[in-house]
C-alpha cells in the first residue's frame, strides 16, 4: 500500500517542519511549499496529492484565494483541502465555506489534533 501524499503550503519554515515532523512518522509522504505558487509543482503532478493543508495568511496569494483557484480546476477540485490559521474557529468556518475547502484546523495544534482532522478527509 502506498503512503498518502500530503502537500503543506505555509510561508513559515518552522510550521512546515512541525507538520512534517508529525505526519512523516505517521506514515505520510509530506511535500512542503512556502507559497501557493511553488506548491503547483506538487499539486499538478501524477499521482495527485491525497490532501492539501493550506495556510490562510501568505504573501503573493493567500490561502483562501489559492483554494478558490484549486477548486475551479478539474485536476485539483477533487483533492480534499484544509485551511490552517490561528484565527477563531467561527472565522475559520466562514473562510472554509467561502473558499470551498473541505475543512480547517486552528493553530496551534498538536499531533493528535492534526492526525484526527486529516483522518476525517482521507
C-alpha positions in Angstrom: 0.0 0.0 0.0 1.4 3.4 -0.9 1.7 6.2 1.5 -0.8 9.0 1.4 0.7 12.2 -0.1 0.0 15.5 1.7 1.1 18.9 0.4 1.6 21.5 3.1 1.6 25.2 2.0 2.8 27.7 4.6 5.2 30.6 4.4 6.6 29.8 7.8 9.5 27.3 7.6 9.1 26.4 11.3 5.4 25.4 10.8 6.3 23.4 7.6 8.8 21.4 9.7 6.4 20.9 12.5 3.8 19.4 10.2 6.4 17.3 8.5 7.6 16.0 12.0 4.1 15.0 12.8 3.0 13.5 9.5 6.1 11.6 8.3 6.3 9.3 11.4 2.6 8.6 11.0 3.3 7.2 7.5 2.5 10.1 5.2 4.6 11.4 2.3 4.9 15.1 3.0 5.8 17.7 0.4 6.1 21.3 1.6 5.9 24.6 -0.2 6.4 28.2 1.1 3.8 29.6 -1.3 0.8 28.7 -3.3 2.7 29.2 -6.5 5.6 26.9 -5.5 3.0 24.3 -4.4 1.7 23.9 -8.0 4.8 21.8 -8.7 3.4 19.2 -6.3 -0.3 19.6 -6.9 -0.3 19.2 -10.6 1.8 16.0 -10.8 0.9 12.4 -11.1 -0.2 11.0 -8.8 -2.0 14.0 -7.4 -1.8 14.6 -3.7 -4.3 12.9 -1.4 -4.7 16.0 0.7 -3.7 19.7 0.8 -3.1 21.8 4.0 -3.1 25.5 3.2 -2.2 28.3 5.5 -4.6 31.3 5.2 -2.2 34.1 5.6 0.5 34.1 3.0 2.2 36.6 0.7 1.6 36.7 -3.1 -1.6 34.7 -2.9 -3.4 34.0 0.3 -4.7 30.6 1.2 -8.4 31.2 0.6 -7.7 32.6 -2.9 -5.4 29.6 -3.6 -8.2 27.2 -2.6 -10.7 29.0 -4.8 -8.4 28.6 -7.7 -7.8 25.0 -7.0 -11.5 24.2 -6.8 -12.0 25.7 -10.3 -9.6 23.3 -12.0 -10.6 19.8 -13.0 -7.3 18.3 -11.9 -7.4 19.8 -8.4 -11.0 20.3 -7.4 -11.5 16.8 -6.0 -8.4 17.0 -3.7 -9.5 17.4 0.0 -8.2 20.8 1.1 -7.9 22.0 4.6 -7.2 25.6 5.7 -4.9 26.4 8.6 -4.8 29.5 10.7 -4.7 31.0 14.2 -8.0 32.7 13.5 -11.0 31.9 15.7 -12.9 28.8 14.8 -16.0 30.8 13.7 -14.0 32.9 11.3 -12.2 29.7 10.0 -15.6 28.1 9.4 -16.7 31.1 7.3 -13.4 31.2 5.4 -13.6 27.5 4.7 -17.1 27.8 3.3 -16.3 30.9 1.2 -13.1 29.3 -0.3 -14.7 25.9 -1.0 -12.3 24.0 1.3 -13.5 20.8 2.9 -12.3 21.7 6.4 -9.9 23.6 8.6 -7.6 23.3 11.6 -6.8 26.1 14.0 -3.2 26.8 15.0 -1.7 26.0 17.3 -2.5 22.3 17.1 -0.9 19.2 18.4 -0.1 15.8 16.9 -3.4 14.2 17.9 -5.5 17.1 16.6 -3.7 17.2 13.2 -3.9 13.5 12.7 -7.5 13.4 13.7 -8.5 16.2 11.3 -6.6 14.7 8.4 -8.1 11.2 9.0 -11.6 12.6 8.6 -10.8 13.6 5.0 -8.7 10.7 3.8 
